[in-house]
C-alpha cells in the first residue's frame, strides 16, 4: 500500500483542529441548538390564511440535524482525533496533550514551547517531540482523507 505524503496545509489544518478540539463539541451543541430552536418572527398578521401544506417540524429538524455539514465535519474530526490518540503511544498522547490541550488557571488554552514539552515528557529531544507530533498530525490528516 502506497503512503500519500501529507502536505503542509493539511498538517496545519489538523493542528488548528487540535487547537480547537475542546471547543468543537461546544460548537456542535450550539449548531444543534440553533437547528432545534430557530429564531421565529412573531406573526402580526391576524386573520391571515394558513398554508394548506402540512408542516412536519420534527421530521424537518431531524433531517437538518442529520445532513448538517458543519455537525458532520466536526463530529468526524473529533472521532478521528480520539481514535488516533487512543491508538498512539503514551508519549505521543502526552506530547499532543501538552502542546494542544494545556490550559492556564483561567481555563484558557496555552501552547507550551517544545523545550518545555521535551522536559516534561523526558527521554525525548525537542526534535524528537516535533517528529512525534508531526507523525500524529499526519495520521489524523490521512484518516480524514486529506
PDB file of C-alpha atoms in Angstrom, residues 6 10-19 21 24 73 76-88 92 96 100-101 132-146:
ATOM      1  CA  UNK A   6       0.511  14.877   3.727  1.00  0.00           C
ATOM      2  CA  UNK A  10      -3.360  19.747   5.564  1.00  0.00           C
ATOM      3  CA  UNK A  11      -0.997  19.329   8.512  1.00  0.00           C
ATOM      4  CA  UNK A  12      -1.586  22.940   9.575  1.00  0.00           C
ATOM      5  CA  UNK A  13      -5.335  22.402   9.319  1.00  0.00           C
ATOM      6  CA  UNK A  14      -5.011  19.361  11.608  1.00  0.00           C
ATOM      7  CA  UNK A  15      -3.021  21.468  14.060  1.00  0.00           C
ATOM      8  CA  UNK A  16      -5.821  24.043  14.004  1.00  0.00           C
ATOM      9  CA  UNK A  17      -8.354  21.275  14.688  1.00  0.00           C
ATOM     10  CA  UNK A  18      -6.255  20.059  17.612  1.00  0.00           C
ATOM     11  CA  UNK A  19      -6.013  23.608  18.976  1.00  0.00           C
ATOM     12  CA  UNK A  21     -10.521  20.392  19.967  1.00  0.00           C
ATOM     13  CA  UNK A  24     -15.560  21.720  18.796  1.00  0.00           C
ATOM     14  CA  UNK A  73     -17.399  17.505   9.765  1.00  0.00           C
ATOM     15  CA  UNK A  76     -15.909  13.186  12.162  1.00  0.00           C
ATOM     16  CA  UNK A  77     -12.872  15.277  13.128  1.00  0.00           C
ATOM     17  CA  UNK A  78     -13.473  14.620  16.844  1.00  0.00           C
ATOM     18  CA  UNK A  79     -13.871  10.885  16.233  1.00  0.00           C
ATOM     19  CA  UNK A  80     -10.690  10.676  14.140  1.00  0.00           C
ATOM     20  CA  UNK A  81      -8.645  12.676  16.659  1.00  0.00           C
ATOM     21  CA  UNK A  82      -9.870  10.486  19.524  1.00  0.00           C
ATOM     22  CA  UNK A  83      -9.192   7.305  17.526  1.00  0.00           C
ATOM     23  CA  UNK A  84      -5.661   8.321  16.522  1.00  0.00           C
ATOM     24  CA  UNK A  85      -4.788   9.418  20.054  1.00  0.00           C
ATOM     25  CA  UNK A  86      -6.220   6.208  21.528  1.00  0.00           C
ATOM     26  CA  UNK A  87      -4.035   4.163  19.175  1.00  0.00           C
ATOM     27  CA  UNK A  88      -0.898   6.245  19.820  1.00  0.00           C
ATOM     28  CA  UNK A  92       2.676  10.629  21.767  1.00  0.00           C
ATOM     29  CA  UNK A  96      -0.209  16.166  21.917  1.00  0.00           C
ATOM     30  CA  UNK A 100      -2.691  21.464  22.300  1.00  0.00           C
ATOM     31  CA  UNK A 101      -4.831  20.711  25.363  1.00  0.00           C
ATOM     32  CA  UNK A 132       6.149  12.556  17.029  1.00  0.00           C
ATOM     33  CA  UNK A 133       3.684  15.467  16.815  1.00  0.00           C
ATOM     34  CA  UNK A 134       4.134  15.607  13.039  1.00  0.00           C
ATOM     35  CA  UNK A 135       3.521  11.855  12.723  1.00  0.00           C
ATOM     36  CA  UNK A 136       0.316  12.092  14.794  1.00  0.00           C
ATOM     37  CA  UNK A 137      -0.903  15.062  12.713  1.00  0.00           C
ATOM     38  CA  UNK A 138      -0.150  13.149   9.510  1.00  0.00           C
ATOM     39  CA  UNK A 139      -2.126  10.115  10.722  1.00  0.00           C
ATOM     40  CA  UNK A 140      -5.091  12.354  11.575  1.00  0.00           C
ATOM     41  CA  UNK A 141      -4.897  14.027   8.149  1.00  0.00           C
ATOM     42  CA  UNK A 142      -4.734  10.681   6.372  1.00  0.00           C
ATOM     43  CA  UNK A 143      -7.741   9.334   8.265  1.00  0.00           C
ATOM     44  CA  UNK A 144      -9.683  12.488   7.420  1.00  0.00           C
ATOM     45  CA  UNK A 145      -8.843  11.847   3.772  1.00  0.00           C
ATOM     46  CA  UNK A 146      -6.564  14.800   3.228  1.00  0.00           C
TER      47      UNK A 146
END
